[in-house]
Coordinates of N, CA and C in Angstrom, one line a residue:
M1 N 56.4 225.6 -66.8 CA 55.6 226.8 -66.9 C 55.0 226.9 -68.3
L2 N 55.8 226.8 -69.3 CA 55.2 226.9 -70.7 C 54.2 225.8 -71.0
K3 N 54.5 224.6 -70.6 CA 53.6 223.5 -70.9 C 52.2 223.7 -70.2
R4 N 52.3 224.3 -69.0 CA 51.0 224.6 -68.3 C 50.2 225.6 -69.0
W5 N 50.9 226.6 -69.6 CA 50.1 227.7 -70.3 C 49.5 227.1 -71.6
Q6 N 50.4 226.3 -72.3 CA 49.9 225.8 -73.6 C 48.8 224.8 -73.4
A7 N 48.8 224.0 -72.3 CA 47.8 223.1 -72.1 C 46.4 223.7 -71.9
A8 N 46.4 224.9 -71.3 CA 45.2 225.7 -71.1 C 44.7 226.4 -72.3
H9 N 45.6 226.8 -73.2 CA 45.2 227.7 -74.3 C 45.4 227.1 -75.7
G10 N 46.4 226.2 -75.8 CA 46.8 225.8 -77.2 C 47.6 226.9 -77.8
E11 N 48.1 226.6 -79.0 CA 49.0 227.5 -79.7 C 48.2 228.1 -80.9
M12 N 48.2 229.4 -81.0 CA 47.6 230.1 -82.2 C 48.7 230.3 -83.3
D13 N 48.2 230.6 -84.4 CA 49.1 230.8 -85.6 C 50.2 231.8 -85.2
R14 N 51.5 231.5 -85.4 CA 52.6 232.4 -85.0 C 52.9 233.4 -86.1
M15 N 53.1 234.7 -85.6 CA 53.5 235.8 -86.5 C 54.7 236.4 -85.9
T16 N 55.8 236.5 -86.6 CA 57.0 237.0 -86.0 C 57.4 238.4 -86.6
S17 N 58.2 239.2 -85.9 CA 58.6 240.5 -86.3 C 59.9 240.9 -85.6
P18 N 60.6 241.8 -86.3 CA 61.8 242.3 -85.6 C 61.5 242.9 -84.2
L19 N 60.3 243.4 -84.0 CA 59.9 243.9 -82.8 C 60.0 242.9 -81.7
V20 N 59.6 241.7 -82.0 CA 59.6 240.6 -81.0 C 60.4 239.5 -81.5
P21 N 61.6 239.2 -80.9 CA 62.5 238.1 -81.4 C 61.7 236.8 -81.5
P22 N 61.9 236.1 -82.6 CA 61.2 234.8 -82.8 C 61.5 233.9 -81.6
A23 N 60.4 233.3 -81.1 CA 60.6 232.4 -80.0 C 59.4 231.4 -80.1
S24 N 59.8 230.2 -80.7 CA 58.7 229.2 -81.0 C 58.1 228.7 -79.7
S25 N 58.8 228.9 -78.6 CA 58.2 228.3 -77.3 C 57.3 229.4 -76.6
A26 N 57.3 230.6 -77.1 CA 56.5 231.6 -76.4 C 55.1 231.6 -76.7
P27 N 54.2 231.4 -75.7 CA 52.7 231.4 -76.0 C 52.3 232.7 -76.5
P28 N 51.1 232.7 -77.2 CA 50.6 233.9 -77.8 C 50.4 235.1 -76.9
L29 N 49.9 234.9 -75.7 CA 49.7 236.0 -74.7 C 51.1 236.6 -74.4
V30 N 52.1 235.8 -74.2 CA 53.4 236.3 -73.9 C 53.9 237.2 -75.0
R31 N 53.8 236.8 -76.2 CA 54.2 237.6 -77.4 C 53.4 238.9 -77.5
A32 N 52.1 238.8 -77.2 CA 51.3 240.0 -77.3 C 51.7 241.0 -76.2
L33 N 52.0 240.5 -75.0 CA 52.5 241.4 -74.0 C 53.8 242.0 -74.3
R34 N 54.7 241.2 -74.8 CA 56.0 241.8 -75.2 C 55.9 242.8 -76.3
S35 N 55.1 242.6 -77.3 CA 55.0 243.6 -78.4 C 54.2 244.8 -77.8
G36 N 53.2 244.6 -77.0 CA 52.5 245.7 -76.4 C 53.4 246.6 -75.6
L37 N 54.4 246.0 -74.9 CA 55.3 246.7 -74.1 C 56.2 247.5 -75.0
L38 N 56.7 246.9 -76.1 CA 57.6 247.6 -77.0 C 56.9 248.8 -77.7
F39 N 55.7 248.6 -78.1 CA 54.9 249.7 -78.7 C 54.8 250.9 -77.8
R40 N 54.7 250.6 -76.5 CA 54.5 251.7 -75.6 C 55.8 252.3 -75.0
Q41 N 56.9 251.5 -75.2 CA 58.2 251.9 -74.7 C 59.2 251.8 -75.9
P42 N 59.1 252.7 -76.9 CA 60.0 252.5 -78.1 C 61.5 252.6 -77.8
S43 N 61.9 253.1 -76.6 CA 63.3 253.2 -76.3 C 63.9 251.8 -75.9
L44 N 63.0 250.9 -75.6 CA 63.4 249.6 -75.2 C 63.9 248.8 -76.5
A45 N 64.9 248.0 -76.3 CA 65.4 247.1 -77.4 C 64.8 245.7 -77.1
A46 N 64.1 245.1 -78.1 CA 63.6 243.8 -77.9 C 64.6 242.8 -77.5
A47 N 65.8 242.9 -78.1 CA 66.8 241.9 -77.9 C 67.3 242.0 -76.4
N48 N 67.1 243.1 -75.8 CA 67.6 243.2 -74.4 C 66.6 242.8 -73.4
L49 N 65.4 242.5 -73.8 CA 64.4 242.0 -72.8 C 64.7 240.6 -72.4
P50 N 64.5 240.3 -71.1 CA 64.7 238.9 -70.6 C 63.9 237.9 -71.5
E51 N 64.5 236.8 -71.8 CA 63.8 235.9 -72.7 C 62.5 235.3 -72.0
S52 N 62.5 235.3 -70.7 CA 61.3 234.7 -70.0 C 60.3 235.8 -69.6
L53 N 60.5 237.0 -70.1 CA 59.6 238.1 -69.7 C 58.1 237.8 -70.1
F54 N 57.3 237.9 -69.1 CA 55.8 237.6 -69.2 C 55.4 236.2 -69.2
M55 N 56.4 235.3 -69.1 CA 56.0 233.8 -69.0 C 55.3 233.6 -67.7
E56 N 55.8 234.2 -66.6 CA 55.2 234.0 -65.3 C 53.9 234.7 -65.2
T57 N 53.8 235.9 -65.9 CA 52.5 236.6 -66.0 C 51.4 235.7 -66.6
A58 N 51.7 235.0 -67.7 CA 50.7 234.2 -68.3 C 50.3 233.1 -67.4
V59 N 51.2 232.5 -66.6 CA 50.9 231.4 -65.7 C 50.0 232.0 -64.6
R60 N 50.3 233.2 -64.1 CA 49.6 233.7 -63.0 C 48.2 234.2 -63.4
C61 N 48.1 234.7 -64.7 CA 46.8 235.1 -65.2 C 45.9 233.8 -65.4
D62 N 46.5 232.7 -65.8 CA 45.7 231.5 -65.9 C 45.2 231.1 -64.6
A63 N 46.0 231.2 -63.6 CA 45.6 230.8 -62.2 C 44.5 231.7 -61.7
A64 N 44.6 233.0 -62.0 CA 43.6 233.9 -61.5 C 42.3 233.6 -62.3
D65 N 42.3 233.2 -63.5 CA 41.1 232.9 -64.3 C 40.5 231.6 -63.8
R66 N 41.3 230.6 -63.4 CA 40.7 229.4 -62.8 C 40.0 229.7 -61.5
T67 N 40.6 230.6 -60.7 CA 39.9 231.0 -59.5 C 38.6 231.7 -59.8
Y68 N 38.6 232.5 -60.8 CA 37.3 233.2 -61.2 C 36.3 232.2 -61.6
R69 N 36.7 231.2 -62.4 CA 35.7 230.2 -62.9 C 35.2 229.4 -61.7
A70 N 36.1 229.1 -60.8 CA 35.7 228.3 -59.6 C 34.7 229.1 -58.8
A71 N 34.9 230.4 -58.7 CA 33.9 231.3 -58.0 C 32.5 231.2 -58.7
I72 N 32.5 231.1 -60.0 CA 31.2 231.0 -60.7 C 30.5 229.7 -60.3
E73 N 31.3 228.6 -60.2 CA 30.7 227.3 -59.9 C 30.3 227.3 -58.4
A74 N 31.0 228.0 -57.5 CA 30.6 228.1 -56.1 C 29.4 228.9 -55.8
V75 N 29.2 230.0 -56.6 CA 28.2 230.9 -56.3 C 26.8 230.5 -57.0
L76 N 26.9 229.9 -58.2 CA 25.7 229.6 -58.9 C 25.3 228.1 -58.7
A77 N 24.0 227.9 -58.9 CA 23.5 226.5 -59.0 C 24.2 225.8 -60.2
P78 N 24.4 224.5 -60.1 CA 25.1 223.7 -61.1 C 24.6 224.0 -62.5
A79 N 23.3 224.0 -62.7 CA 22.8 224.3 -64.1 C 23.1 225.7 -64.6
D80 N 23.0 226.7 -63.7 CA 23.3 228.0 -64.1 C 24.8 228.2 -64.3
A81 N 25.6 227.6 -63.5 CA 27.1 227.6 -63.7 C 27.5 227.1 -65.0
R82 N 26.9 226.0 -65.4 CA 27.2 225.4 -66.7 C 26.8 226.3 -67.8
E83 N 25.7 226.9 -67.8 CA 25.3 227.9 -68.8 C 26.2 229.1 -68.9
V84 N 26.6 229.6 -67.7 CA 27.4 230.8 -67.7 C 28.8 230.4 -68.2
L85 N 29.4 229.3 -67.7 CA 30.7 228.9 -68.2 C 30.7 228.6 -69.7
G86 N 29.7 227.9 -70.1 CA 29.6 227.6 -71.5 C 29.5 228.8 -72.4
T87 N 28.8 229.8 -71.9 CA 28.7 231.1 -72.7 C 30.0 231.8 -72.7
M88 N 30.7 231.8 -71.6 CA 32.1 232.4 -71.5 C 33.0 231.7 -72.5
S89 N 33.0 230.4 -72.5 CA 33.9 229.6 -73.4 C 33.6 229.9 -74.9
A90 N 32.3 230.0 -75.2 CA 31.9 230.3 -76.6 C 32.4 231.8 -76.9
F91 N 32.2 232.7 -76.0 CA 32.7 234.1 -76.3 C 34.1 234.1 -76.5
R92 N 34.9 233.4 -75.7 CA 36.4 233.4 -75.9 C 36.8 232.8 -77.3
A93 N 36.0 231.7 -77.7 CA 36.3 231.1 -79.0 C 36.0 232.1 -80.1
H94 N 34.9 232.8 -80.0 CA 34.6 233.8 -81.0 C 35.6 234.9 -81.0
V95 N 36.1 235.3 -79.9 CA 37.2 236.4 -79.9 C 38.4 235.9 -80.5
R96 N 38.8 234.6 -80.3 CA 40.0 234.1 -81.0 C 39.8 234.1 -82.5
D97 N 38.6 233.8 -83.0 CA 38.3 233.9 -84.4 C 38.4 235.3 -84.9
V98 N 37.9 236.3 -84.2 CA 38.0 237.7 -84.6 C 39.5 238.1 -84.6
R99 N 40.2 237.8 -83.6 CA 41.6 238.1 -83.6 C 42.4 237.5 -84.8
S100 N 42.1 236.2 -85.0 CA 42.8 235.6 -86.1 C 42.4 236.2 -87.5
A101 N 41.2 236.5 -87.7 CA 40.7 237.1 -88.9 C 41.4 238.5 -89.1
A102 N 41.4 239.2 -88.1 CA 42.0 240.6 -88.2 C 43.5 240.5 -88.5
R103 N 44.2 239.5 -87.9 CA 45.6 239.3 -88.2 C 45.8 239.0 -89.7
T104 N 44.9 238.1 -90.2 CA 45.1 237.7 -91.6 C 44.9 238.9 -92.5
E105 N 43.9 239.8 -92.2 CA 43.6 241.0 -93.0 C 44.8 242.0 -92.9
I106 N 45.3 242.1 -91.7 CA 46.4 243.0 -91.5 C 47.7 242.5 -92.2
A107 N 47.9 241.2 -92.1 CA 49.1 240.7 -92.8 C 49.0 240.9 -94.3
A108 N 47.8 240.8 -94.9 CA 47.7 241.0 -96.3 C 47.9 242.5 -96.7
L109 N 47.4 243.4 -95.8 CA 47.5 244.8 -96.0 C 49.0 245.3 -96.0
I110 N 49.8 244.8 -95.1 CA 51.1 245.3 -95.0 C 52.2 244.4 -95.7
A111 N 51.7 243.4 -96.4 CA 52.7 242.4 -97.0 C 53.6 243.1 -98.0
R112 N 53.1 244.2 -98.6 CA 53.9 244.9 -99.6 C 55.2 245.6 -99.0
V113 N 55.1 245.9 -97.7 CA 56.2 246.7 -97.1 C 57.0 246.0 -96.0
V114 N 56.5 244.8 -95.6 CA 57.3 244.1 -94.6 C 57.3 242.6 -95.0
R115 N 58.4 241.9 -94.8 CA 58.5 240.5 -95.2 C 57.6 239.7 -94.3
E116 N 57.7 240.0 -93.0 CA 56.9 239.2 -92.0 C 56.0 240.2 -91.2
P117 N 54.8 240.0 -91.1 CA 53.9 240.9 -90.3 C 54.3 241.0 -88.9
P118 N 54.1 242.1 -88.2 CA 54.5 242.3 -86.8 C 53.7 241.3 -86.0
D119 N 54.3 240.8 -84.9 CA 53.7 239.9 -84.0 C 53.0 240.7 -82.9
F120 N 51.7 241.1 -83.1 CA 51.0 241.9 -82.1 C 49.6 241.5 -82.1
D121 N 48.9 241.9 -81.0 CA 47.5 241.6 -80.9 C 46.7 242.7 -81.6
P122 N 45.9 242.4 -82.6 CA 45.2 243.4 -83.3 C 44.1 244.0 -82.5
L123 N 43.8 243.4 -81.4 CA 42.8 244.0 -80.5 C 43.4 245.0 -79.5
D124 N 44.7 245.1 -79.5 CA 45.4 246.1 -78.7 C 45.1 247.5 -79.2
V125 N 44.9 248.4 -78.3 CA 44.7 249.8 -78.8 C 45.9 250.5 -79.3
A126 N 47.1 249.9 -78.9 CA 48.4 250.4 -79.4 C 48.7 249.7 -80.7
A127 N 49.0 250.5 -81.8 CA 49.3 249.9 -83.1 C 50.8 249.9 -83.3
P128 N 51.3 248.9 -84.1 CA 52.7 248.8 -84.4 C 53.1 250.0 -85.3
R129 N 54.4 250.4 -85.2 CA 55.0 251.4 -86.1 C 55.6 250.7 -87.2
I130 N 55.1 250.8 -88.4 CA 55.6 250.0 -89.6 C 56.2 251.0 -90.6
E131 N 57.5 251.0 -90.7 CA 58.1 251.9 -91.7 C 57.8 251.5 -93.1
G132 N 57.5 252.5 -93.9 CA 57.2 252.3 -95.3 C 55.7 252.2 -95.6
L133 N 54.9 252.1 -94.5 CA 53.4 252.0 -94.7 C 52.9 253.4 -95.0
S134 N 52.1 253.5 -96.1 CA 51.6 254.8 -96.5 C 50.5 255.2 -95.5
H135 N 50.2 256.5 -95.5 CA 49.2 257.1 -94.6 C 47.9 256.4 -94.8
V136 N 47.5 256.2 -96.1 CA 46.2 255.5 -96.4 C 46.2 254.1 -95.8
D137 N 47.3 253.4 -96.0 CA 47.3 252.0 -95.4 C 47.4 252.0 -93.9
G138 N 48.0 253.1 -93.3 CA 48.0 253.2 -91.9 C 46.6 253.4 -91.3
V139 N 45.9 254.2 -92.0 CA 44.5 254.4 -91.6 C 43.7 253.1 -91.8
R140 N 43.9 252.4 -92.8 CA 43.2 251.1 -93.0 C 43.6 250.1 -91.9
L141 N 44.9 250.1 -91.5 CA 45.3 249.2 -90.5 C 44.6 249.5 -89.2
A142 N 44.5 250.8 -88.8 CA 43.8 251.2 -87.6 C 42.3 250.9 -87.7
D143 N 41.7 251.0 -88.9 CA 40.3 250.7 -89.1 C 40.1 249.2 -88.9
L144 N 41.0 248.4 -89.4 CA 40.8 246.9 -89.2 C 40.8 246.6 -87.7
S145 N 41.7 247.2 -86.9 CA 41.8 246.9 -85.5 C 40.5 247.5 -84.8
D146 N 40.1 248.6 -85.2 CA 38.9 249.2 -84.6 C 37.7 248.4 -84.9
R147 N 37.5 247.9 -86.1 CA 36.4 247.0 -86.4 C 36.4 245.7 -85.6
A148 N 37.6 245.2 -85.4 CA 37.8 243.9 -84.7 C 37.4 244.2 -83.2
R149 N 37.8 245.3 -82.7 CA 37.4 245.6 -81.3 C 35.9 245.8 -81.1
L150 N 35.3 246.5 -82.1 CA 33.9 246.7 -82.1 C 33.1 245.4 -82.1
R151 N 33.6 244.5 -82.9 CA 33.0 243.1 -83.0 C 33.1 242.4 -81.7
V152 N 34.2 242.5 -81.0 CA 34.4 241.9 -79.7 C 33.4 242.5 -78.7
D153 N 33.3 243.8 -78.8 CA 32.3 244.5 -77.9 C 30.9 244.0 -78.1
A154 N 30.5 243.8 -79.4 CA 29.2 243.3 -79.7 C 29.1 241.8 -79.1
L155 N 30.1 241.0 -79.3 CA 30.0 239.7 -78.8 C 29.9 239.6 -77.3
R156 N 30.6 240.6 -76.6 CA 30.6 240.6 -75.2 C 29.2 241.0 -74.7
A157 N 28.6 242.0 -75.4 CA 27.2 242.4 -75.1 C 26.2 241.2 -75.2
E158 N 26.4 240.4 -76.3 CA 25.5 239.3 -76.5 C 25.7 238.2 -75.4
A159 N 27.0 238.0 -75.0 CA 27.3 237.0 -74.0 C 26.7 237.5 -72.7
N160 N 26.8 238.7 -72.3 CA 26.3 239.3 -71.1 C 24.8 239.1 -71.0
A161 N 24.1 239.4 -72.2 CA 22.7 239.2 -72.3 C 22.2 237.8 -72.0
R162 N 23.0 236.8 -72.5 CA 22.7 235.4 -72.2 C 22.9 235.0 -70.8
I163 N 24.0 235.6 -70.2 CA 24.3 235.3 -68.8 C 23.4 235.9 -67.8
A164 N 22.9 237.1 -68.1 CA 22.1 237.9 -67.1 C 20.9 237.1 -66.4
P165 N 20.2 236.3 -67.2 CA 19.0 235.6 -66.6 C 19.4 234.6 -65.5
H166 N 20.7 234.2 -65.5 CA 21.2 233.2 -64.6 C 21.7 233.7 -63.3
L167 N 21.7 235.1 -63.2 CA 22.3 235.7 -62.0 C 21.3 236.4 -61.2
S168 N 21.2 236.1 -59.9 CA 20.5 236.9 -58.9 C 21.3 238.1 -58.6
D169 N 20.7 239.0 -57.9 CA 21.4 240.2 -57.4 C 22.6 239.9 -56.6
A170 N 22.4 238.9 -55.7 CA 23.5 238.5 -54.8 C 24.6 237.9 -55.6
A171 N 24.2 237.0 -56.5 CA 25.2 236.3 -57.4 C 26.0 237.3 -58.2
R172 N 25.3 238.3 -58.7 CA 25.9 239.4 -59.6 C 27.0 240.1 -58.8
E173 N 26.6 240.5 -57.5 CA 27.6 241.2 -56.7 C 28.8 240.3 -56.4
A174 N 28.5 239.0 -56.1 CA 29.6 238.1 -55.7 C 30.6 237.9 -56.9
L175 N 30.0 237.8 -58.1 CA 30.9 237.5 -59.2 C 31.5 238.8 -59.7
A176 N 30.9 240.0 -59.5 CA 31.6 241.2 -59.8 C 32.8 241.4 -58.9
A177 N 32.7 241.0 -57.6 CA 33.9 241.0 -56.7 C 34.9 240.0 -57.2
A178 N 34.5 238.9 -57.6 CA 35.5 237.9 -58.1 C 36.2 238.3 -59.4
K179 N 35.4 239.1 -60.2 CA 36.0 239.6 -61.4 C 37.1 240.7 -61.1
R180 N 36.7 241.5 -60.1 CA 37.7 242.6 -59.7 C 39.0 241.9 -59.1
A181 N 38.8 240.8 -58.4 CA 40.0 240.1 -57.9 C 40.8 239.6 -59.0
R182 N 40.2 239.1 -60.1 CA 40.9 238.6 -61.2 C 41.7 239.7 -61.9
V183 N 41.1 240.8 -62.1 CA 41.7 242.0 -62.7 C 42.9 242.4 -61.8
A184 N 42.7 242.5 -60.5 CA 43.8 242.8 -59.6 C 45.0 241.9 -59.7
A185 N 44.6 240.6 -59.9 CA 45.7 239.6 -60.0 C 46.5 239.7 -61.3
F186 N 45.7 240.1 -62.4 CA 46.4 240.3 -63.7 C 47.4 241.5 -63.5
T187 N 46.9 242.6 -62.9 CA 47.7 243.8 -62.7 C 48.9 243.5 -61.8
G188 N 48.7 242.7 -60.8 CA 49.9 242.3 -59.9 C 50.9 241.5 -60.7
A189 N 50.4 240.6 -61.5 CA 51.3 239.7 -62.3 C 52.2 240.6 -63.3
V190 N 51.6 241.5 -64.0 CA 52.3 242.4 -64.9 C 53.3 243.3 -64.1
H191 N 52.8 243.8 -63.0 CA 53.6 244.7 -62.2 C 54.9 244.0 -61.7
A192 N 54.7 242.8 -61.3 CA 55.8 242.0 -60.7 C 56.9 241.8 -61.8
E193 N 56.5 241.5 -63.0 CA 57.5 241.2 -64.0 C 58.2 242.5 -64.6
L194 N 57.4 243.6 -64.5 CA 58.0 244.9 -65.1 C 58.8 245.6 -64.0
A195 N 58.6 245.3 -62.7 CA 59.2 246.1 -61.7 C 60.8 246.1 -61.8
P196 N 61.4 245.0 -62.2 CA 62.9 245.1 -62.4 C 63.3 246.0 -63.5
L197 N 62.4 246.3 -64.5 CA 62.7 247.2 -65.6 C 62.2 248.6 -65.4
S198 N 61.7 248.9 -64.2 CA 61.0 250.2 -64.0 C 61.9 251.4 -64.2
A199 N 63.2 251.3 -64.0 CA 64.1 252.4 -64.2 C 64.2 252.8 -65.7
S200 N 63.9 251.8 -66.5 CA 64.0 252.0 -68.0 C 62.7 252.3 -68.6
L201 N 61.6 252.4 -67.9 CA 60.3 252.6 -68.4 C 59.7 254.0 -68.1
E202 N 59.1 254.6 -69.1 CA 58.4 255.8 -68.9 C 56.9 255.5 -68.5
R203 N 56.3 256.3 -67.7 CA 54.9 256.1 -67.3 C 54.7 254.7 -66.9
F204 N 55.4 254.3 -65.9 CA 55.4 252.9 -65.4 C 54.0 252.4 -65.1
S205 N 53.3 253.1 -64.2 CA 52.0 252.7 -63.8 C 51.0 252.6 -65.0
A206 N 51.1 253.5 -65.9 CA 50.2 253.5 -67.0 C 50.5 252.3 -67.9
T207 N 51.7 252.0 -68.0 CA 52.1 250.8 -68.9 C 51.6 249.5 -68.2
V208 N 51.8 249.4 -66.9 CA 51.3 248.2 -66.2 C 49.8 248.1 -66.4
E209 N 49.0 249.2 -66.3 CA 47.6 249.2 -66.5 C 47.2 248.8 -67.9
A210 N 47.9 249.3 -68.9 CA 47.6 249.0 -70.3 C 47.8 247.6 -70.6
L211 N 48.9 247.0 -70.1 CA 49.2 245.6 -70.4 C 48.3 244.7 -69.6
S212 N 47.9 245.1 -68.4 CA 46.9 244.3 -67.7 C 45.6 244.2 -68.4
T213 N 45.2 245.3 -69.0 CA 44.0 245.4 -69.8 C 44.1 244.5 -71.1
L214 N 45.3 244.6 -71.7 CA 45.6 243.7 -72.8 C 45.4 242.2 -72.5
A215 N 46.0 241.9 -71.3 CA 46.0 240.5 -70.9 C 44.5 240.1 -70.6
D216 N 43.7 240.9 -70.0 CA 42.3 240.6 -69.8 C 41.6 240.3 -71.0
G217 N 42.0 240.9 -72.2 CA 41.3 240.6 -73.4 C 41.5 239.2 -74.0
W218 N 42.4 238.5 -73.4 CA 42.7 237.1 -73.8 C 41.9 236.1 -73.0
Y219 N 41.0 236.6 -72.1 CA 40.2 235.7 -71.3 C 38.8 236.0 -71.4

């Protein structure tokens, strides 16, 4: 399972934190989902989470994304499909760069108060709780994440503008349906893994939705 995920995504720079137990074998998306869960459910103890939590989610999300990309190839003419898929790949690479840059800035900001920066996705709307961080630095941390998300929004708008000329009305509707199916698959994958923990979670449905949205940001 892990090798399948890493083959599709590669490994990003690892950042560990007491919030998420070090796990050299855990892919970045898995770590992001685990930290995102802990930020939203502070009563949970990281050490008590199943070691494999969200591994299957990552695999199922990858499968759903492959299905979505296959839909693009099936709906569009070959030349248009190549342009759309190439634009998508470039957008994802740019997002990885934005995420990495934000992590580096955040690590430098909080280096004075924590030995190791928290392992979290700076594009997540939920921020880590860092003891000892001043109010001013807390505001700066939030601003770094906000600016990173705004940059991703701008990149998405640029990508959509490049993709639009390659889509007919019928193709746009078909691919919108395929995108909804992918989102539903992401939600189902997160729900399936969190269901055994549901008795310990507050606002279960809202947490599933938030983590599904977080996962979508990695694709």
